[in-house]
Amino acid sequence: MLKQLEPTVKTIGEHTFYLRPLPAMRAAKVSGQLIAALAPVFAGIAPLLGENSGETSQLDVGAIAEGLGMLDENKLDSLIRALLFSYGNVAVETEGKAVALTEDLVNELFCGEVQDLFLLCGYVVQENFQSFFRKWSSLSGAQNLLRRIQT
């Protein structure tokens, strides 16, 4: 079966979502949006990616918070649109059938539950870019950061 037709099923709250991988060229475009939107966060944590694997310094929560505070709302909005409904790769089950997400559906489903909106975005990123992040996280500095975050 074609990879683009094989959905991954995710349940968030009482809603069932069907995620299909983006075509490669669209995924490349979205990866640029992802990097542009999250670059300030990565800039905030970049100093933590050094080769200090033996060092037990505290995770610089302030740097991470500062990076999060620098997120550009327009880039974030554009990224959410690209991940969830611009390309028709996410559907939700309504009345027993899968319906492609639209802006109106997103607004209705996630009204008062914005954390679930970000969770769905995370699932879409995982569906489309997990091998990229797996390869990225194998770098020593990234592994060091992940260990610091987990402790």
Backbone as ProteinMPNN parsed JSONL, in Angstrom:
{"seq_chain_A": "MLKQLEPTVKTIGEHTFYLRPLPAMRAAKVSGQLIAALAPVFAGIAPLLGENSGETSQLDVGAIAEGLGMLDENKLDSLIRALLFSYGNVAVETEGKAVALTEDLVNELFCGEVQDLFLLCGYVVQENFQSFFRKWSSLSGAQNLLRRIQT", "coords_chain_A": {"N_chain_A": [[0.841, -1.178, 0.0], [0.434, 2.296, -0.611], [2.438, 4.635, 1.113], [1.392, 7.177, 1.628], [-1.302, 6.771, 1.801], [-1.831, 5.26, 3.979], [-3.186, 5.532, 7.051], [-2.358, 6.745, 10.359], [-3.774, 6.121, 13.442], [-4.955, 8.161, 15.987], [-6.108, 8.926, 19.222], [-7.549, 11.57, 20.902], [-8.776, 12.786, 23.74], [-12.195, 12.544, 23.338], [-12.128, 12.245, 20.645], [-11.309, 10.76, 17.517], [-8.576, 10.687, 15.424], [-7.208, 10.627, 12.131], [-4.183, 10.307, 10.71], [-2.278, 11.019, 7.942], [0.799, 10.554, 6.22], [2.588, 13.367, 4.957], [3.153, 14.175, 1.491], [6.487, 13.916, 0.162], [7.654, 16.374, -0.839], [5.937, 18.323, 0.182], [6.289, 17.811, 2.875], [8.936, 18.599, 3.124], [8.655, 21.348, 2.726], [7.036, 21.997, 4.943], [8.801, 21.288, 6.942], [10.619, 23.359, 6.821], [8.981, 25.441, 7.73], [8.519, 24.503, 10.296], [11.076, 24.582, 11.426], [11.561, 27.352, 11.226], [9.561, 28.352, 12.917], [10.223, 27.24, 15.372], [12.85, 27.913, 15.834], [13.648, 30.008, 17.669], [13.279, 28.709, 20.137], [15.091, 26.602, 19.962], [17.399, 28.138, 19.809], [17.445, 29.157, 22.352], [18.053, 26.91, 23.849], [20.402, 26.018, 22.796], [22.982, 26.515, 24.021], [23.018, 24.459, 25.852], [23.671, 22.218, 24.508], [26.305, 21.561, 24.427], [29.502, 19.912, 24.798], [29.565, 18.934, 27.454], [29.291, 16.461, 28.851], [29.996, 15.206, 31.24], [29.417, 17.015, 33.118], [27.336, 18.209, 35.72], [25.525, 20.285, 35.638], [22.671, 22.413, 36.222], [19.659, 22.295, 34.326], [19.021, 24.926, 32.158], [16.404, 26.495, 32.701], [15.45, 29.05, 32.451], [16.592, 29.948, 30.033], [15.27, 28.305, 28.233], [12.616, 29.092, 28.676], [12.819, 31.739, 27.852], [13.35, 31.344, 25.144], [10.93, 30.138, 24.35], [9.26, 32.292, 24.762], [9.907, 33.879, 22.642], [8.67, 32.923, 20.426], [7.213, 33.347, 17.271], [4.054, 34.468, 16.64], [2.695, 34.514, 14.175], [4.196, 32.789, 12.564], [3.866, 30.465, 14.019], [1.077, 30.122, 13.803], [0.869, 29.733, 11.022], [2.327, 27.37, 10.797], [0.742, 25.567, 12.315], [-1.576, 25.525, 10.748], [-0.509, 24.389, 8.389], [0.274, 21.884, 9.35], [-2.157, 20.716, 10.223], [-4.489, 21.212, 8.528], [-4.12, 22.397, 5.972], [-3.121, 20.75, 3.958], [-4.754, 18.554, 3.84], [-4.166, 16.174, 5.195], [-4.983, 15.279, 7.654], [-7.658, 13.826, 9.319], [-10.809, 13.655, 11.051], [-12.939, 11.626, 12.999], [-16.335, 11.862, 12.589], [-19.664, 11.386, 13.284], [-19.439, 8.686, 12.567], [-17.862, 8.644, 10.259], [-14.815, 9.502, 8.532], [-13.686, 12.784, 8.317], [-12.082, 15.379, 6.612], [-9.974, 17.629, 8.338], [-10.797, 21.024, 8.925], [-10.424, 24.592, 9.223], [-12.635, 25.552, 10.654], [-13.565, 23.179, 11.891], [-11.321, 22.558, 13.484], [-11.345, 24.784, 15.192], [-13.769, 24.328, 16.535], [-13.438, 21.724, 17.683], [-11.252, 22.062, 19.399], [-11.811, 24.164, 21.058], [-11.335, 25.746, 24.033], [-9.628, 23.738, 24.727], [-6.882, 23.954, 24.058], [-4.432, 22.768, 24.556], [-4.763, 20.194, 23.628], [-4.847, 20.662, 20.918], [-2.176, 21.335, 20.417], [-1.078, 18.892, 21.103], [-2.101, 17.228, 19.057], [-0.819, 18.444, 16.881], [1.793, 17.755, 17.574], [1.661, 14.959, 17.232], [1.312, 14.882, 14.451], [3.724, 15.995, 13.598], [5.425, 14.019, 14.603], [4.567, 11.849, 13.04], [5.429, 12.644, 10.51], [8.105, 13.453, 10.721], [9.622, 11.854, 12.42], [11.845, 10.159, 11.942], [13.796, 11.984, 11.239], [14.111, 13.448, 13.654], [14.917, 11.366, 15.291], [17.393, 10.732, 14.198], [18.646, 13.203, 14.598], [18.624, 13.333, 17.383], [20.502, 11.472, 18.017], [22.914, 12.677, 18.03], [25.673, 13.659, 20.055], [25.495, 15.991, 21.734], [22.752, 16.546, 21.703], [21.757, 14.215, 22.854], [22.827, 14.513, 25.384], [21.397, 16.79, 26.248], [18.787, 15.716, 26.251], [19.057, 13.798, 28.288], [19.479, 15.516, 30.467], [17.047, 16.864, 30.581], [15.331, 14.782, 31.228], [16.057, 14.119, 33.807]], "CA_chain_A": [[0.0, 0.0, 0.0], [1.177, 3.546, -0.647], [2.63, 5.242, 2.434], [0.543, 8.358, 1.785], [-2.691, 6.372, 2.008], [-1.91, 4.489, 5.22], [-3.312, 6.465, 8.178], [-2.075, 6.404, 11.742], [-4.945, 6.503, 14.228], [-4.661, 8.729, 17.303], [-7.285, 9.38, 19.957], [-7.31, 12.662, 21.841], [-10.074, 12.99, 24.386], [-13.234, 11.691, 22.755], [-12.039, 12.347, 19.192], [-10.377, 9.885, 16.816], [-7.965, 11.373, 14.291], [-6.5, 9.805, 11.158], [-3.055, 11.092, 10.213], [-1.562, 10.451, 6.809], [2.053, 11.266, 5.976], [2.621, 14.345, 3.873], [4.068, 13.853, 0.39], [7.852, 14.338, 0.495], [7.919, 17.788, -1.121], [5.18, 19.125, 1.156], [6.963, 17.623, 4.163], [10.127, 19.448, 3.103], [8.188, 22.726, 2.927], [6.583, 22.118, 6.331], [9.971, 21.234, 7.824], [11.134, 24.727, 6.864], [8.099, 26.205, 8.623], [8.757, 23.979, 11.64], [12.353, 25.133, 11.881], [11.403, 28.803, 11.397], [8.717, 28.629, 14.08], [10.828, 26.772, 16.615], [14.245, 28.343, 15.94], [13.94, 30.714, 18.924], [13.365, 27.747, 21.237], [16.374, 25.928, 19.814], [18.44, 29.105, 20.155], [17.461, 29.258, 23.805], [18.636, 25.719, 24.47], [21.65, 25.677, 22.117], [24.13, 26.41, 24.926], [22.95, 23.213, 26.608], [24.046, 21.115, 23.641], [27.755, 21.446, 24.41], [30.12, 18.617, 25.091], [29.777, 18.841, 28.898], [28.537, 15.278, 29.258], [30.287, 14.846, 32.612], [28.991, 18.117, 33.977], [25.996, 17.993, 36.288], [24.876, 21.586, 35.815], [21.21, 22.427, 36.138], [19.044, 22.675, 33.068], [18.741, 26.36, 32.167], [14.977, 26.672, 32.446], [15.275, 30.432, 32.018], [16.909, 30.04, 28.604], [14.181, 27.65, 27.503], [11.444, 29.966, 28.778], [13.07, 32.896, 26.992], [13.16, 30.872, 23.772], [9.493, 29.971, 24.118], [8.669, 33.62, 24.708], [10.253, 34.52, 21.379], [7.943, 32.315, 19.317], [6.473, 34.29, 16.433], [2.678, 33.964, 16.561], [2.304, 34.304, 12.781], [4.853, 31.567, 12.102], [3.212, 29.358, 14.711], [-0.229, 29.968, 13.165], [1.104, 29.151, 9.699], [2.751, 25.988, 11.008], [-0.422, 24.782, 12.748], [-2.416, 25.351, 9.559], [0.149, 23.436, 7.496], [0.266, 20.552, 9.952], [-3.473, 20.139, 10.502], [-5.557, 21.192, 7.533], [-3.828, 22.96, 4.653], [-2.792, 19.718, 2.975], [-5.736, 17.473, 3.875], [-3.557, 14.941, 5.685], [-5.549, 14.915, 8.955], [-9.119, 13.71, 9.338], [-11.386, 13.341, 12.353], [-14.164, 10.841, 12.874], [-17.571, 12.509, 13.02], [-20.847, 10.63, 12.878], [-19.056, 7.406, 11.992], [-17.029, 8.712, 9.056], [-13.659, 10.388, 8.621], [-13.861, 14.052, 7.607], [-10.852, 16.17, 6.631], [-10.005, 18.794, 9.227], [-10.861, 22.379, 8.379], [-10.22, 25.572, 10.29], [-13.841, 25.57, 11.487], [-13.562, 21.976, 12.734], [-10.257, 22.727, 14.478], [-11.833, 25.743, 16.188], [-14.826, 23.698, 17.332], [-12.924, 20.582, 18.446], [-10.243, 22.425, 20.384], [-12.245, 25.328, 21.828], [-11.132, 25.5, 25.457], [-8.718, 22.591, 24.891], [-5.775, 24.256, 23.15], [-3.345, 21.813, 24.785], [-5.01, 19.057, 22.74], [-4.45, 21.129, 19.587], [-0.727, 21.172, 20.34], [-0.818, 17.452, 21.123], [-2.336, 16.733, 17.7], [0.303, 18.934, 16.068], [2.936, 16.904, 17.912], [1.474, 13.672, 16.56], [1.544, 15.073, 13.016], [5.176, 16.146, 13.464], [5.988, 12.686, 14.815], [4.225, 11.039, 11.868], [6.142, 13.077, 9.319], [9.512, 13.801, 10.915], [10.227, 11.118, 13.525], [13.175, 9.651, 11.609], [14.693, 13.139, 11.304], [14.411, 13.742, 15.05], [15.664, 10.232, 15.829], [18.778, 10.907, 13.758], [19.16, 14.392, 15.265], [18.832, 13.073, 18.809], [21.651, 10.594, 18.221], [24.099, 13.513, 18.203], [26.035, 13.623, 21.472], [24.969, 17.14, 22.465], [21.306, 16.386, 21.849], [21.554, 13.146, 23.836], [23.129, 15.121, 26.677], [20.249, 17.625, 26.598], [17.658, 14.842, 26.586], [19.318, 13.231, 29.615], [19.275, 16.581, 31.452], [15.617, 17.136, 30.681], [14.659, 13.639, 31.839], [16.404, 13.978, 35.227]], "C_chain_A": [[0.887, 1.242, 0.0], [1.25, 4.162, 0.746], [1.672, 6.402, 2.68], [-0.91, 8.005, 2.069], [-2.908, 5.649, 3.328], [-2.01, 5.429, 6.422], [-2.825, 5.866, 9.495], [-3.252, 6.93, 12.548], [-4.492, 6.985, 15.602], [-5.966, 9.19, 17.93], [-6.859, 10.447, 20.949], [-8.662, 12.997, 22.44], [-11.079, 12.025, 23.795], [-13.18, 11.664, 21.23], [-10.982, 11.4, 18.634], [-9.895, 10.603, 15.563], [-7.215, 10.371, 13.424], [-5.437, 10.678, 10.504], [-2.398, 10.351, 9.062], [-0.272, 11.235, 6.612], [1.897, 12.262, 4.83], [3.473, 13.807, 2.729], [5.43, 14.493, 0.681], [8.096, 15.827, 0.27], [7.142, 18.705, -0.171], [5.816, 19.012, 2.538], [8.218, 18.486, 4.237], [9.742, 20.905, 3.353], [7.777, 22.946, 4.382], [7.77, 22.067, 7.283], [10.623, 22.607, 7.92], [10.307, 25.605, 7.786], [8.331, 25.798, 10.078], [10.035, 24.58, 12.22], [12.229, 26.633, 12.138], [10.603, 29.135, 12.651], [9.426, 28.297, 15.386], [12.279, 27.207, 16.805], [14.535, 29.112, 17.228], [14.068, 29.772, 20.125], [14.711, 27.039, 21.176], [17.525, 26.864, 20.161], [18.566, 29.24, 21.669], [18.113, 28.074, 24.49], [19.97, 25.33, 23.85], [22.846, 25.597, 23.06], [24.152, 25.102, 25.722], [23.413, 22.016, 25.794], [25.549, 20.917, 23.563], [28.23, 20.062, 24.808], [30.402, 18.431, 26.574], [29.085, 17.621, 29.468], [28.815, 14.873, 30.7], [29.81, 15.887, 33.608], [27.571, 17.881, 34.469], [25.275, 19.316, 36.51], [23.369, 21.465, 35.643], [20.77, 22.834, 34.742], [18.654, 24.148, 33.152], [17.297, 26.607, 31.744], [14.705, 28.088, 31.958], [15.538, 30.604, 30.532], [15.805, 29.416, 27.762], [12.938, 28.534, 27.521], [11.611, 31.195, 27.891], [12.874, 32.517, 25.528], [11.693, 30.704, 23.428], [8.8, 31.32, 23.994], [8.942, 34.347, 23.401], [9.56, 33.875, 20.184], [7.152, 33.38, 18.573], [5.071, 33.733, 16.205], [2.232, 33.717, 15.127], [2.93, 33.04, 12.209], [4.212, 30.347, 12.746], [1.845, 29.073, 14.095], [-0.088, 29.286, 11.802], [1.499, 27.679, 9.812], [1.573, 25.105, 11.402], [-1.346, 24.515, 11.568], [-1.823, 24.299, 8.626], [0.088, 22.019, 8.056], [-1.123, 19.928, 9.967], [-4.479, 20.169, 9.363], [-5.224, 21.742, 6.156], [-3.615, 21.901, 3.58], [-3.728, 18.515, 3.021], [-5.208, 16.148, 4.387], [-4.085, 14.496, 7.046], [-7.069, 14.91, 8.836], [-9.551, 13.374, 10.756], [-12.665, 12.56, 12.111], [-15.338, 11.64, 13.438], [-18.732, 11.728, 12.435], [-20.485, 9.367, 12.103], [-18.244, 7.456, 10.717], [-15.9, 9.719, 9.259], [-13.874, 11.603, 7.73], [-12.558, 14.836, 7.729], [-11.014, 17.371, 7.561], [-10.06, 20.082, 8.412], [-10.601, 23.336, 9.533], [-11.429, 25.609, 11.223], [-13.905, 24.362, 12.413], [-12.513, 22.084, 13.833], [-10.724, 23.673, 15.58], [-12.885, 25.119, 17.095], [-14.267, 22.6, 18.238], [-12.019, 20.996, 19.598], [-10.586, 23.683, 21.173], [-12.135, 24.995, 23.322], [-10.18, 24.357, 25.754], [-7.486, 22.778, 24.012], [-4.594, 23.307, 23.354], [-3.523, 20.587, 23.898], [-4.682, 19.403, 21.29], [-2.949, 20.933, 19.412], [-0.332, 19.698, 20.368], [-1.016, 16.857, 19.732], [-1.23, 17.2, 16.761], [1.551, 18.089, 16.316], [2.847, 15.543, 17.254], [1.746, 13.784, 15.062], [3.041, 15.245, 12.748], [5.846, 14.787, 13.611], [5.755, 11.804, 13.59], [5.115, 11.376, 10.677], [7.645, 13.25, 9.493], [10.21, 12.961, 11.977], [11.608, 10.585, 13.178], [14.203, 10.783, 11.638], [15.095, 13.406, 12.744], [15.175, 12.597, 15.708], [17.135, 10.376, 15.446], [19.412, 12.106, 14.45], [19.496, 14.09, 16.715], [19.996, 12.133, 19.064], [22.953, 11.384, 18.33], [24.394, 13.648, 19.693], [25.46, 14.79, 22.263], [23.483, 17.024, 22.702], [20.994, 15.299, 22.865], [21.795, 13.69, 25.239], [21.96, 15.982, 27.148], [19.067, 16.76, 27.008], [17.839, 14.213, 27.959], [19.062, 14.273, 30.701], [17.791, 16.862, 31.656], [14.911, 16.023, 31.437], [14.979, 13.494, 33.318], [15.911, 15.128, 36.048]], "O_chain_A": [[1.981, 1.221, 0.563], [0.255, 4.206, 1.469], [1.195, 6.593, 3.799], [-1.672, 8.855, 2.531], [-4.048, 5.449, 3.748], [-1.019, 6.064, 6.781], [-2.873, 4.655, 9.709], [-3.679, 8.068, 12.352], [-3.739, 6.299, 16.294], [-6.822, 9.769, 17.26], [-5.929, 10.254, 21.733], [-9.577, 13.435, 21.741], [-10.838, 10.818, 23.755], [-14.08, 11.123, 20.588], [-9.9, 11.255, 19.203], [-10.693, 11.067, 14.749], [-6.66, 9.392, 13.922], [-5.75, 11.661, 9.832], [-2.009, 9.191, 9.199], [-0.248, 12.45, 6.814], [1.169, 12.021, 3.867], [4.421, 13.059, 2.969], [5.503, 15.506, 1.377], [8.698, 16.479, 1.123], [7.65, 19.752, 0.23], [5.877, 19.99, 3.283], [8.53, 19.042, 5.289], [10.418, 21.613, 4.1], [8.129, 23.961, 4.983], [7.757, 22.728, 8.321], [11.125, 22.982, 8.979], [10.851, 26.416, 8.536], [8.338, 26.641, 10.976], [10.06, 25.028, 13.366], [12.729, 27.134, 13.145], [10.926, 30.084, 13.366], [9.25, 28.991, 16.388], [12.88, 26.9, 17.834], [15.583, 28.89, 17.835], [14.874, 30.013, 21.023], [15.391, 26.887, 22.191], [18.52, 26.433, 20.744], [19.664, 29.415, 22.197], [18.664, 28.209, 25.583], [20.615, 24.399, 24.331], [23.662, 24.687, 22.917], [25.206, 24.692, 26.209], [23.535, 20.914, 26.33], [26.023, 20.17, 22.707], [27.437, 19.171, 25.111], [31.408, 17.812, 26.92], [28.367, 17.725, 30.463], [27.958, 14.256, 31.333], [29.807, 15.645, 34.814], [26.713, 17.41, 33.722], [24.502, 19.454, 37.459], [22.867, 20.54, 35.005], [21.435, 23.621, 34.069], [18.02, 24.565, 34.122], [17.014, 26.891, 30.58], [13.815, 28.297, 31.134], [14.805, 31.315, 29.844], [15.449, 29.937, 26.705], [12.281, 28.704, 26.494], [10.657, 31.641, 27.254], [12.297, 33.286, 24.759], [11.259, 31.082, 22.34], [7.863, 31.473, 23.211], [8.273, 35.332, 23.089], [9.835, 34.243, 19.043], [6.496, 34.218, 19.191], [4.917, 32.65, 15.641], [1.458, 32.791, 14.883], [2.286, 32.303, 11.461], [4.036, 29.316, 12.097], [1.49, 27.913, 13.885], [-0.844, 28.371, 11.478], [1.058, 26.846, 9.02], [1.426, 24.003, 10.872], [-1.844, 23.401, 11.407], [-2.536, 23.425, 8.132], [-0.126, 21.064, 7.31], [-1.254, 18.724, 9.746], [-5.266, 19.231, 9.234], [-6.017, 21.553, 5.234], [-3.905, 22.144, 2.408], [-3.505, 17.544, 2.298], [-5.75, 15.097, 4.045], [-3.681, 13.447, 7.547], [-7.678, 15.851, 8.327], [-8.763, 12.873, 11.559], [-13.383, 12.803, 11.141], [-15.335, 12.041, 14.602], [-18.769, 11.446, 11.237], [-21.134, 9.021, 11.116], [-17.957, 6.409, 10.136], [-16.015, 10.657, 10.047], [-14.201, 11.477, 6.55], [-11.994, 14.946, 8.818], [-12.05, 18.036, 7.569], [-9.444, 20.198, 7.352], [-10.565, 22.923, 10.692], [-11.272, 25.689, 12.441], [-14.256, 24.495, 13.585], [-12.781, 21.742, 14.984], [-10.525, 23.399, 16.764], [-12.885, 25.363, 18.301], [-14.586, 22.553, 19.426], [-12.016, 20.358, 20.651], [-9.734, 24.214, 21.886], [-12.779, 24.062, 23.803], [-9.947, 24.038, 26.92], [-7.09, 21.857, 23.298], [-3.831, 23.067, 22.417], [-2.536, 19.997, 23.459], [-4.281, 18.531, 20.519], [-2.5, 20.427, 18.384], [0.642, 19.302, 19.727], [-0.191, 16.066, 19.276], [-0.757, 16.424, 15.931], [2.275, 17.749, 15.381], [3.852, 15.024, 16.768], [2.342, 12.885, 14.469], [3.564, 14.699, 11.777], [6.735, 14.443, 12.833], [6.661, 11.091, 13.158], [5.508, 10.487, 9.921], [8.386, 13.2, 8.512], [11.306, 13.324, 12.404], [12.478, 10.559, 14.049], [15.353, 10.565, 12.02], [16.279, 13.573, 13.038], [15.997, 12.835, 16.593], [18.019, 10.166, 16.276], [20.576, 12.05, 14.848], [20.525, 14.532, 17.224], [20.44, 12.0, 20.204], [23.988, 10.819, 18.684], [23.472, 13.741, 20.503], [24.977, 14.585, 23.377], [22.995, 17.365, 23.78], [20.063, 15.443, 23.658], [21.058, 13.369, 26.172], [21.572, 15.915, 28.314], [18.412, 17.045, 28.01], [16.876, 14.105, 28.718], [18.49, 13.952, 31.743], [17.341, 17.073, 32.783], [13.989, 16.288, 32.209], [14.245, 12.81, 34.032], [16.123, 15.157, 37.26]]}, "name": "protein", "num_of_chains": 1, "seq": "MLKQLEPTVKTIGEHTFYLRPLPAMRAAKVSGQLIAALAPVFAGIAPLLGENSGETSQLDVGAIAEGLGMLDENKLDSLIRALLFSYGNVAVETEGKAVALTEDLVNELFCGEVQDLFLLCGYVVQENFQSFFRKWSSLSGAQNLLRRIQT"}
